mmCIF file of C-alpha atoms in Angstrom:
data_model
loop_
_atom_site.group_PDB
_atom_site.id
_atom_site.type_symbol
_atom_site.label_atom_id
_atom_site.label_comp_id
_atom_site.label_asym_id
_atom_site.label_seq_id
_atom_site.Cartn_x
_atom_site.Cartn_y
_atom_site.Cartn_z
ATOM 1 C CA UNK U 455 10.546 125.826 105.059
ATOM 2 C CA UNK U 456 9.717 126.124 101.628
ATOM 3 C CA UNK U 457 8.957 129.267 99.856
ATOM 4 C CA UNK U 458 4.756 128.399 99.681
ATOM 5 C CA UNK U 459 4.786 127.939 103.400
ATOM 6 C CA UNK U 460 6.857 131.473 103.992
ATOM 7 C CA UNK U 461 4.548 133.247 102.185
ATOM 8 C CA UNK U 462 1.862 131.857 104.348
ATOM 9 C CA UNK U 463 2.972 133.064 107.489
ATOM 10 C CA UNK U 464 1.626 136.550 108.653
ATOM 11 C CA UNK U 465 3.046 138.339 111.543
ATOM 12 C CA UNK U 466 1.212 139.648 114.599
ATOM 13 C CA UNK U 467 2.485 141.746 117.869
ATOM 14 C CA UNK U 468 0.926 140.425 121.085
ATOM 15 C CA UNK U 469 0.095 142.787 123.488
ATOM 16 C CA UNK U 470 -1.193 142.696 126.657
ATOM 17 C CA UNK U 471 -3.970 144.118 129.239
ATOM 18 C CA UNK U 472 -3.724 143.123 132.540
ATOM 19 C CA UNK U 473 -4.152 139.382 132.045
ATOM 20 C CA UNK U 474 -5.381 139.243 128.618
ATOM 21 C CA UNK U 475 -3.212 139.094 125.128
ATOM 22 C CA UNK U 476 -4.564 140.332 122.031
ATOM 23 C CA UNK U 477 -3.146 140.457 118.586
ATOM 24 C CA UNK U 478 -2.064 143.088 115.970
ATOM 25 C CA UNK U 479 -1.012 142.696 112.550
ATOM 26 C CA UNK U 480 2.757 143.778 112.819
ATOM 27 C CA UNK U 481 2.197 146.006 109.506
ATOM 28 C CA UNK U 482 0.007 147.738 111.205
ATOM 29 C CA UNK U 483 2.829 148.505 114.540
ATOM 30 C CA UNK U 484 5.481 151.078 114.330
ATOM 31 C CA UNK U 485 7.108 150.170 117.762
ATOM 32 C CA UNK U 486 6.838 150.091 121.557
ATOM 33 C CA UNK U 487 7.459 152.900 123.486
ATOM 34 C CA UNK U 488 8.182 153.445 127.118
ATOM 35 C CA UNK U 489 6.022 155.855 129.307
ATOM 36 C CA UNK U 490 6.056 159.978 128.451
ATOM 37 C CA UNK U 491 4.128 162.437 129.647
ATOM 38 C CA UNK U 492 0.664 162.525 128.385
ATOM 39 C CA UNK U 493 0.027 166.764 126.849
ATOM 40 C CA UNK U 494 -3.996 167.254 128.082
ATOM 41 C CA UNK U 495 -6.395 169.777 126.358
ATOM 42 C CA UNK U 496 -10.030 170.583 126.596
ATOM 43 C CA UNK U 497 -11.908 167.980 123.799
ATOM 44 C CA UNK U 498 -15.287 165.548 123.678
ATOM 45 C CA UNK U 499 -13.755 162.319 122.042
ATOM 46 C CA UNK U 500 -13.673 160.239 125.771
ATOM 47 C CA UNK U 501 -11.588 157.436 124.429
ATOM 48 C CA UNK U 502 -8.357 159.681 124.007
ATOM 49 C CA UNK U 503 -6.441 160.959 126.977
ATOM 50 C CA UNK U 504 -4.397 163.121 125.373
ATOM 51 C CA UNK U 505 -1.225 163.319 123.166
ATOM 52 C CA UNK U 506 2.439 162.365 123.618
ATOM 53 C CA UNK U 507 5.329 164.010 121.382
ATOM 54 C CA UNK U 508 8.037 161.456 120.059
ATOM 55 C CA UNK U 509 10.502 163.162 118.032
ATOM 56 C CA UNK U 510 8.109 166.111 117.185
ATOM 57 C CA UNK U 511 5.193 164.065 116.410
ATOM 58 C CA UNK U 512 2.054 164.610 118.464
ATOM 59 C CA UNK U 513 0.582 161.064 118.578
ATOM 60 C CA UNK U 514 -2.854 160.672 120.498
ATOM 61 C CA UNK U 515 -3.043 158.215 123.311
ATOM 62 C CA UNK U 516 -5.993 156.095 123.160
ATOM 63 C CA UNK U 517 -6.678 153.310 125.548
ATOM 64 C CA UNK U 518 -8.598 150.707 124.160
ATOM 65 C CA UNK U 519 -8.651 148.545 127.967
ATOM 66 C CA UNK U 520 -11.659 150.052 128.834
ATOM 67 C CA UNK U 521 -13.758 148.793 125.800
ATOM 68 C CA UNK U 522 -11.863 145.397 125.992
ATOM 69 C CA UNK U 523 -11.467 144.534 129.599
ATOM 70 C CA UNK U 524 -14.162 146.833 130.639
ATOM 71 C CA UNK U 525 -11.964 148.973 132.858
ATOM 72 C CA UNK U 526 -8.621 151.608 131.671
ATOM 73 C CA UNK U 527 -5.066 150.230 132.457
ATOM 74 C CA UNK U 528 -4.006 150.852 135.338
ATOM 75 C CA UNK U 529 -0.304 149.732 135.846
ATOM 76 C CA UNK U 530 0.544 150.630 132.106
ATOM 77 C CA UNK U 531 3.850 149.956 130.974
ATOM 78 C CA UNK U 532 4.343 150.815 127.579
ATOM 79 C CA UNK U 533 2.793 152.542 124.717
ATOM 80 C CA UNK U 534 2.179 150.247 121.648
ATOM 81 C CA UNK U 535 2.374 152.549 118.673
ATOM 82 C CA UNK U 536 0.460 151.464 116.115
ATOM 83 C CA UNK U 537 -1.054 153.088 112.696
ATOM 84 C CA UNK U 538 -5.138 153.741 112.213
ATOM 85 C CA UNK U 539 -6.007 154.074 109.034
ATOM 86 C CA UNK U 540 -9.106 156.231 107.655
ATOM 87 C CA UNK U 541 -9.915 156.498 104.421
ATOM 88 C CA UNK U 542 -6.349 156.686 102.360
ATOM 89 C CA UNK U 543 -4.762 158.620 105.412
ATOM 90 C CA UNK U 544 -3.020 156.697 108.115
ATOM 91 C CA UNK U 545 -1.806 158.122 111.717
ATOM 92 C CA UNK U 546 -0.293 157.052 114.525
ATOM 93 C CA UNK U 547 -1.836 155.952 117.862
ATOM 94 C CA UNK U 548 -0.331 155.404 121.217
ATOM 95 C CA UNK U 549 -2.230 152.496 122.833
ATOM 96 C CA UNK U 550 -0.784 151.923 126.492
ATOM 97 C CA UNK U 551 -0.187 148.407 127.175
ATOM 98 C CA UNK U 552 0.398 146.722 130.348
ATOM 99 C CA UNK U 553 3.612 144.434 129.579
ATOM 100 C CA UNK U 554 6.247 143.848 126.521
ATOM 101 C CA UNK U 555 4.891 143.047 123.336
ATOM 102 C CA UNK U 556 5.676 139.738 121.476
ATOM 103 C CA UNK U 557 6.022 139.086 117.643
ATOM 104 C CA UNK U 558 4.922 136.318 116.303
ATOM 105 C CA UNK U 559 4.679 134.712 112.299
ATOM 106 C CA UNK U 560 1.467 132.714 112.695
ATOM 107 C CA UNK U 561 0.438 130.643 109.893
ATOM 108 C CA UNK U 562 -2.989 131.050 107.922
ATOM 109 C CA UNK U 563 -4.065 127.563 109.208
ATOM 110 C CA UNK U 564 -3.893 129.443 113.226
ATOM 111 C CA UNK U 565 -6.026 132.719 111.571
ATOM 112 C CA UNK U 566 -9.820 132.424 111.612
ATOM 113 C CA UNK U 567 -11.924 135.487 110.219
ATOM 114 C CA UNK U 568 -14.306 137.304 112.493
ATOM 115 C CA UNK U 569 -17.530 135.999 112.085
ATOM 116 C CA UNK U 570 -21.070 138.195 111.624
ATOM 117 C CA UNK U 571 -21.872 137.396 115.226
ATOM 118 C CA UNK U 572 -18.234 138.947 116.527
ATOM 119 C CA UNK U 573 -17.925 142.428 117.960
ATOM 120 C CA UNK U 574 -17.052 144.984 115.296
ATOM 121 C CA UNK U 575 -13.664 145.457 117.121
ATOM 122 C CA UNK U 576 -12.642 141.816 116.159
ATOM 123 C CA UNK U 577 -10.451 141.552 113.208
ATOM 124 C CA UNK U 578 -10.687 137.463 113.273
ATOM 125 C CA UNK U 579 -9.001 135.022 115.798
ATOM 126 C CA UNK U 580 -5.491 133.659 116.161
ATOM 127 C CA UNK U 581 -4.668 130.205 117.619
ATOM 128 C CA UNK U 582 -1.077 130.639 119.399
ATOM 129 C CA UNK U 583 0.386 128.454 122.010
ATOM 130 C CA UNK U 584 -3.187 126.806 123.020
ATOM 131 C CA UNK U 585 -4.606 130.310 123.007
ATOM 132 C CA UNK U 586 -7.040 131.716 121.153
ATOM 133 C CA UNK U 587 -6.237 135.519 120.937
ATOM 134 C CA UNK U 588 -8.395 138.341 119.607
ATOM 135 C CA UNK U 589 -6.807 139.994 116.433
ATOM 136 C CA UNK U 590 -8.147 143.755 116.878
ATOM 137 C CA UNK U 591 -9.150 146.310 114.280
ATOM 138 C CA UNK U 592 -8.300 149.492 115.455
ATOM 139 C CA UNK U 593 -10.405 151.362 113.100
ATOM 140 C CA UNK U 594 -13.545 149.578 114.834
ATOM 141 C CA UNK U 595 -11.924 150.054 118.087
ATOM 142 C CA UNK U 596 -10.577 153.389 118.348
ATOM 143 C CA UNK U 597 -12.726 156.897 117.748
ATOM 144 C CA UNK U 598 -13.001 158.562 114.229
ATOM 145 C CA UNK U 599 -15.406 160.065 112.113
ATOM 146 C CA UNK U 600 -17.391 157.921 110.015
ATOM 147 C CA UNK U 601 -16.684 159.411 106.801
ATOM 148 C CA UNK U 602 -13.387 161.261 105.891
ATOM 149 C CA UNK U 603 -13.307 165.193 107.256
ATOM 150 C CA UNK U 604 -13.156 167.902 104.458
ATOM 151 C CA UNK U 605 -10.320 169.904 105.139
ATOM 152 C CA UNK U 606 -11.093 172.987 107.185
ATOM 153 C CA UNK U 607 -9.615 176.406 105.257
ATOM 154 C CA UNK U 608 -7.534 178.137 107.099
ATOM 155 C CA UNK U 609 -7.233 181.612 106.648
ATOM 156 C CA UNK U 610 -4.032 182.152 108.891
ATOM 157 C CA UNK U 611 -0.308 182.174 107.451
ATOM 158 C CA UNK U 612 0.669 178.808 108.578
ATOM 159 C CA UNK U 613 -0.666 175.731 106.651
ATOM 160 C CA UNK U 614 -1.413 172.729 109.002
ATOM 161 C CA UNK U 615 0.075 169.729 107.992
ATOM 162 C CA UNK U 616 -1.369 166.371 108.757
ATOM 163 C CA UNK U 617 -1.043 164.790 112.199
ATOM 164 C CA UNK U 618 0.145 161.743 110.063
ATOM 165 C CA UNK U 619 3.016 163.055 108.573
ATOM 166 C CA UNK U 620 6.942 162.506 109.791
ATOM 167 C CA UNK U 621 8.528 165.732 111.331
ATOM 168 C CA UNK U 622 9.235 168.124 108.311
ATOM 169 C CA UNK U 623 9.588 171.819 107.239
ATOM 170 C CA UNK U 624 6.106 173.661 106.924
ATOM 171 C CA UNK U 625 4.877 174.402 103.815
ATOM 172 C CA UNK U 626 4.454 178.226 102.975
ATOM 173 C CA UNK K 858 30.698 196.609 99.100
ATOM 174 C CA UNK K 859 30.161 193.057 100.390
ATOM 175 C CA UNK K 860 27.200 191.371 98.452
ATOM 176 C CA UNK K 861 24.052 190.990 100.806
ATOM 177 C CA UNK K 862 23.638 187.512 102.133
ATOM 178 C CA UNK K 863 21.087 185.748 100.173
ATOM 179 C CA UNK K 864 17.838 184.874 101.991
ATOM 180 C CA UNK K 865 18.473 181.378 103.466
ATOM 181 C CA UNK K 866 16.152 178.963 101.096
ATOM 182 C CA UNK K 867 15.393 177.118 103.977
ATOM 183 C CA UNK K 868 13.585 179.730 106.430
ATOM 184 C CA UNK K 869 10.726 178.071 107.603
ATOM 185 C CA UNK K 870 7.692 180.038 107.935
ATOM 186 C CA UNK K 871 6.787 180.991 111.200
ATOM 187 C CA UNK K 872 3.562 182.387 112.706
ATOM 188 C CA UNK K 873 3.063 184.857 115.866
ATOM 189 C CA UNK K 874 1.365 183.317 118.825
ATOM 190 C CA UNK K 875 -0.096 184.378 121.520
ATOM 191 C CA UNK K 876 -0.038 181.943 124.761
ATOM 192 C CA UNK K 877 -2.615 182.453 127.116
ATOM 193 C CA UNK K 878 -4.692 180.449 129.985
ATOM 194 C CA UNK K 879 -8.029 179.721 130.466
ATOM 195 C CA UNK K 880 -7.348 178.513 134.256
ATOM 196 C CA UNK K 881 -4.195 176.412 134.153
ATOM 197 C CA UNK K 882 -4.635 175.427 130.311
ATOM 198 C CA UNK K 883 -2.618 176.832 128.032
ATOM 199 C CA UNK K 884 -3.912 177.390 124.263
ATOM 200 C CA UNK K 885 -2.581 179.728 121.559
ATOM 201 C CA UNK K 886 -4.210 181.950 119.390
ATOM 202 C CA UNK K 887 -2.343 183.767 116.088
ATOM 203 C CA UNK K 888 -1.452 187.048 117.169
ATOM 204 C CA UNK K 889 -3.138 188.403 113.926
ATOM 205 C CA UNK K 890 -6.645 187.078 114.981
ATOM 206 C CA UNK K 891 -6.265 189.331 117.539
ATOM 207 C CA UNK K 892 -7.182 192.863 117.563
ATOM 208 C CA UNK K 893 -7.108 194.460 120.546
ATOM 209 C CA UNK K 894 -6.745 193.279 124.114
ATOM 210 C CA UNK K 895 -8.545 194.543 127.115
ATOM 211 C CA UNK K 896 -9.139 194.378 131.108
ATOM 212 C CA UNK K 897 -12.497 192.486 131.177
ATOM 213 C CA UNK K 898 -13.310 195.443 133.855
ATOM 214 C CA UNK K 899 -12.963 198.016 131.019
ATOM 215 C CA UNK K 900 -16.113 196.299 129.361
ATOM 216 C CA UNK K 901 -17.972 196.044 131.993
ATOM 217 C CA UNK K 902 -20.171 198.979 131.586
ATOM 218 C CA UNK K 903 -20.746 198.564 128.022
ATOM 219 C CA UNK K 904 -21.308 195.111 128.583
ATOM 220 C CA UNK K 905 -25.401 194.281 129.207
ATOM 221 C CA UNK K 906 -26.296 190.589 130.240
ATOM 222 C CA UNK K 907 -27.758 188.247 127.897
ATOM 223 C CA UNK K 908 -29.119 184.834 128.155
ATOM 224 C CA UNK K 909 -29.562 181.806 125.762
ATOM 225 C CA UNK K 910 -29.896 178.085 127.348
ATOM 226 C CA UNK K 911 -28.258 176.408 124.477
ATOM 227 C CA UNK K 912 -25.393 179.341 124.267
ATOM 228 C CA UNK K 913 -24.466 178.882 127.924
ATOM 229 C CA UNK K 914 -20.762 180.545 127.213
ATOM 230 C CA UNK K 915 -22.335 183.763 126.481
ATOM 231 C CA UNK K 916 -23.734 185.727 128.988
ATOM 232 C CA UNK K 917 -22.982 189.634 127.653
ATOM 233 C CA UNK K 918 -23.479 191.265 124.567
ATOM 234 C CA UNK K 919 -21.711 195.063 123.719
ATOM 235 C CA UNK K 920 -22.158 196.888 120.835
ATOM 236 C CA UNK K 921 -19.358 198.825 119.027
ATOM 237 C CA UNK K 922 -20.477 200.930 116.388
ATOM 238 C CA UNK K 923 -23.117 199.073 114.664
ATOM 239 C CA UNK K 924 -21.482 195.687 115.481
ATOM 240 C CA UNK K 925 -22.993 193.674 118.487
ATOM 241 C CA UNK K 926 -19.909 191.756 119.647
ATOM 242 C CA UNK K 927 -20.698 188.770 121.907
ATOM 243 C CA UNK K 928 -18.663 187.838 125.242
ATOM 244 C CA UNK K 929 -17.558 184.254 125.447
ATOM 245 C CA UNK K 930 -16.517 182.972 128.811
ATOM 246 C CA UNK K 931 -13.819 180.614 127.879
ATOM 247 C CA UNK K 932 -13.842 178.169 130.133
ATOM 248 C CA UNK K 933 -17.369 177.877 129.888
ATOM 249 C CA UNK K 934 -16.997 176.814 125.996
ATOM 250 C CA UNK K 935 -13.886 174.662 127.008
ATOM 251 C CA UNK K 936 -15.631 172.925 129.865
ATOM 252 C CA UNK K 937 -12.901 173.995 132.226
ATOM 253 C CA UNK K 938 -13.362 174.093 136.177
ATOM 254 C CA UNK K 939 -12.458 177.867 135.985
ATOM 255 C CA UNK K 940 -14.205 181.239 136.847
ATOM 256 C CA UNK K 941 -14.626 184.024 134.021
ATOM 257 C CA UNK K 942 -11.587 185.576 132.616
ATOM 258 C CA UNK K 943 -10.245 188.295 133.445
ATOM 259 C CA UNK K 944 -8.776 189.581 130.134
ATOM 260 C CA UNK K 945 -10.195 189.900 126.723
ATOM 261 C CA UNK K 946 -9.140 189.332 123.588
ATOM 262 C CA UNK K 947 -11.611 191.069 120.814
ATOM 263 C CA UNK K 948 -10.941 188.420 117.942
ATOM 264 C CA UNK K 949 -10.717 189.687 114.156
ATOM 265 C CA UNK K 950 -13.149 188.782 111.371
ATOM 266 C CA UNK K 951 -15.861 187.457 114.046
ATOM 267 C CA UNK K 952 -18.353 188.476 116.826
ATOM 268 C CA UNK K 953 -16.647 186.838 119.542
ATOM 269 C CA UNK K 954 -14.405 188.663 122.223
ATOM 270 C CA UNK K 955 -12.988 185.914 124.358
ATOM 271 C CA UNK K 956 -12.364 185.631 127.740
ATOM 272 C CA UNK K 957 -9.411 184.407 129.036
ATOM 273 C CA UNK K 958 -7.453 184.380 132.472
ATOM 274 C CA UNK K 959 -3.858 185.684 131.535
ATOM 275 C CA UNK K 960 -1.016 185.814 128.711
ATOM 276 C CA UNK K 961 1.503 183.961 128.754
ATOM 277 C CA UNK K 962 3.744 185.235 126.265
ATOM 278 C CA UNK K 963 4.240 185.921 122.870
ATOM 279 C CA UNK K 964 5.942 183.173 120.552
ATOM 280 C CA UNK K 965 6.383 182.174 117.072
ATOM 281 C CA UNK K 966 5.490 178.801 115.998
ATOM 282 C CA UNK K 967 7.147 177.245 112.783
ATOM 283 C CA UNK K 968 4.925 174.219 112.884
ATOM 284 C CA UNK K 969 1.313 173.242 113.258
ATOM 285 C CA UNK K 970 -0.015 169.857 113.042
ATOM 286 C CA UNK K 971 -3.152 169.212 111.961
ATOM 287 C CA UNK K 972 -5.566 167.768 114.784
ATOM 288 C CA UNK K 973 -5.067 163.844 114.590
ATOM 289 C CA UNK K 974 -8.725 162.573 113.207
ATOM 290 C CA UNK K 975 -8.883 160.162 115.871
ATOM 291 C CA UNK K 976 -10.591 163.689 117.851
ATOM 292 C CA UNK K 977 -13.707 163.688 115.903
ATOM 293 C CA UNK K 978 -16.454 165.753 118.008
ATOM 294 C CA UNK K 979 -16.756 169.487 119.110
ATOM 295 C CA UNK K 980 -12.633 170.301 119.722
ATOM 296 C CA UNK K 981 -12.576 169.876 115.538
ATOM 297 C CA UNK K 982 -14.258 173.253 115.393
ATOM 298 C CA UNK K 983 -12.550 174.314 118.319
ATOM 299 C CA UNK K 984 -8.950 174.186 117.394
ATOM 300 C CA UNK K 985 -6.909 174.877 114.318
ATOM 301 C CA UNK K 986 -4.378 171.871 115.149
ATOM 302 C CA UNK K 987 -1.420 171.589 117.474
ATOM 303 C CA UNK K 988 1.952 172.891 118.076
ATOM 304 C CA UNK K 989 4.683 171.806 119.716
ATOM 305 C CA UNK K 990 6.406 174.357 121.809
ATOM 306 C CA UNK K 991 9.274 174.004 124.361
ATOM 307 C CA UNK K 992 8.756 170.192 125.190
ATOM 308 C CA UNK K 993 4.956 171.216 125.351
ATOM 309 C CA UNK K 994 1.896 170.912 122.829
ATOM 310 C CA UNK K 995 -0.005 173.015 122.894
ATOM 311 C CA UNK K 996 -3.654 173.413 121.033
ATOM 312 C CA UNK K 997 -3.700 176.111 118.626
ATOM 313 C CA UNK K 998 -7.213 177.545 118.909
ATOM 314 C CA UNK K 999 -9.842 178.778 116.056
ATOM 315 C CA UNK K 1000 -10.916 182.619 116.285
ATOM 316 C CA UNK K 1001 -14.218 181.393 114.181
ATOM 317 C CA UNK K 1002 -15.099 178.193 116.512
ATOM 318 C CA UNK K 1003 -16.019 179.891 119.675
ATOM 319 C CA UNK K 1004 -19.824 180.961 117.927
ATOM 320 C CA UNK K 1005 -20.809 178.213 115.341
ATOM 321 C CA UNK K 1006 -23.259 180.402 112.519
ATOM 322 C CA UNK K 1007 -26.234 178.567 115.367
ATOM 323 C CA UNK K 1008 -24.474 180.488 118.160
ATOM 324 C CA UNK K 1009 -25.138 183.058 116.421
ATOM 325 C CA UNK K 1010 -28.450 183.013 115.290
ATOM 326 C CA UNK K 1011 -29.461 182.074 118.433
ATOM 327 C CA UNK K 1012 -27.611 184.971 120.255
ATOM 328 C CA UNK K 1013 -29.108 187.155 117.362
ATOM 329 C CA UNK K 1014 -33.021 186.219 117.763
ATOM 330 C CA UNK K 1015 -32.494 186.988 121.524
ATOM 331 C CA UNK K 1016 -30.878 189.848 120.909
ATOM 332 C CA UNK K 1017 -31.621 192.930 121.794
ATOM 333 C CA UNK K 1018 -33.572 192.145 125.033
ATOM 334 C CA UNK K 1019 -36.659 193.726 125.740
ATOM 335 C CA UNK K 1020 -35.723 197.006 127.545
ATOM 336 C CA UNK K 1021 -32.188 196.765 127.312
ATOM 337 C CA UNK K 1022 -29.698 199.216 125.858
ATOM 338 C CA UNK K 1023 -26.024 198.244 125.466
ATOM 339 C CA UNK K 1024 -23.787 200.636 127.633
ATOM 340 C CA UNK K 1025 -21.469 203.089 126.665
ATOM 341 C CA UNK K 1026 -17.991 202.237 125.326
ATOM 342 C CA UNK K 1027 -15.359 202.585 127.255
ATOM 343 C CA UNK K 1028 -11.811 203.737 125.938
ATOM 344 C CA UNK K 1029 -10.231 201.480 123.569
ATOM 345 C CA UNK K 1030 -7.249 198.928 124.692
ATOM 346 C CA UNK K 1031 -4.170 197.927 123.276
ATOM 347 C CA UNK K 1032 -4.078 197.740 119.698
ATOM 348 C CA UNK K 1033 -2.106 194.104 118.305
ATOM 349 C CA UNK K 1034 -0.677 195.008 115.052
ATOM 350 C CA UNK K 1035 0.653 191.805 114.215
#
């Protein structure tokens, strides 16, 4: 393989609902998780069941089945972690997947970009294995506000910090 | 005379909670948002009804001193499967006196995280962020979100009803001096 053709590759994690595979771009995965308890609390965003903690992080759990395959998983297996970005902040979402996840270099000859007529969801298309898998966008598919949130003041003694960042001492 | 220690440089700050349930949830509240904590029957008689469609959570008003104060069922504002509450906390620095079902306990939390963006309706006025708190998270809950400024011009328009005179006081509860 020469260097040209290296460079052209682009990894993707394949994960799967029910009988379906779609694609991720592997910078955009942090790793696969088995099953934890899911935390619940009173809110109004639909598409998130709640939170899981890994290693004091409080990660939402967002199942993106039901706007895919029209229905929520039911014989989950695994939470997919993968990063959302909005605006210049990133954070972590727990998408629960039905079966292991696969990573694959695909070339840019397998990658076609979405087209104008393509759900918003659809990042483009990837041609694996005689296959034609869905690459998603998770900022299309999972909820967030439309426009960056100004930061709410908060006159109590303990600064939040955000839901993005890696377990770490508070801030005074 | 052995020197004091020093103060450890790496203390984290900490905060005073409060744990209480609305029905089986548990939320927190910062112990210093809290002012004074009463049997809901205490209020009763000071308490006179009041009703506004779009402020379904309220349904008393009480006056102290020149102050009308405004009742919020809890679960009611949560959406919770849960009857009134039976305690209630009279909140600091707003017009709200919240009722809840029980406390918990006191705690002290060293971390809150904000509330991840991918919860972008109502529960971002509702809740200062999260905690995590013996293997549990826990949502860490705004004084000021349980009446929006609409709430309360709503509540205020309607307020006082025709006829009505707010009740006596009863005798005050216990203090929180955080």
């Amino acid at each position: 393989m020469t260097a040209a053709t290296e460079f052209d590759l682009k990894s993707f994690v394949l994960l799967r609902l029910g009988e379906l595979r779609y694609a991720v771009a592997a910078d955009a995965t942090i790793e696969l998780l088995p099953l934890s308890r899911v935390f619940r609390f009173p809110h109004k965003t639909p598409e998130i069941e709640g939170v899981i903690l890994r290693r004091g992080r409080i990660i939402p759990v967002c199942d993106v089945a039901e706007a895919l395959v029209g229905k929520r998983t039911v014989s989950r297996r695994y939470y997919l972690i993968a990063t959302r970005r909005f605006g210049s902040q990133t954070e972590w979402v727990a998408l629960p997947v039905t079966g292991e996840c696969e990573l694959i270099n695909a070339g840019l000859t397998a990658l076609t970009a979405a087209s104008e007529t393509d759900e918003p969801h659809v990042g483009g298309w990837l041609s694996h294995e005689g296959e034609i898998i869905e690459v998603l966008n998770l900022g299309a598919l999972t909820p967030g506000p439309d426009q960056p949130l100004p930061q709410r003041r908060v006159p109590q003694q303990l600064q939040t910090e955000p839901a993005g960042q890696d377990e770490a001492e508070m801030r005074p | 005379m052995p020197a004091p220690a020093p103060a450890n440089p790496r203390a984290l700050p900490s905060e005073q909670i409060i744990l209480f349930r609305i029905g089986e949830q548990l939320f927190a509240v910062s112990s210093a948002s809290v002012q004074e904590v009463r049997s809901a029957d205490t209020l009763a008689s000071a308490a006179t009804e009041i009703s506004v469609s779009s402020v379904p959570q309220v349904r008393y008003f009480m006056k102290r001193g020149e102050q009308v104060l405004f009742l919020v069922d809890g679960a009611a504002h949560f959406g919770l499967p849960a009857s009134q509450g039976i305690l209630a906390f009279v909140l600091r620095n707003t017009r709200a006196v919240l009722l809840v079902h029980s406390i918990e306990k006191m705690s002290t939390m060293t971390r809150l995280q904000a509330l991840p963006l991918t919860f972008c309706h109502e529960e971002r006025q509702w809740y200062r962020g999260l905690t995590a708190l013996d293997q549990n998270v826990v949502p860490v809950v705004y004084p000021e979100g349980f009446l929006s400024a609409e709430n309360l011009a709503l509540l205020d328009a309607a307020f006082p009803p025709k006829g009505e005179t707010p009740g006596k006081q009863n005798a005050p509860g216990t203090e929180f001096i955080p």
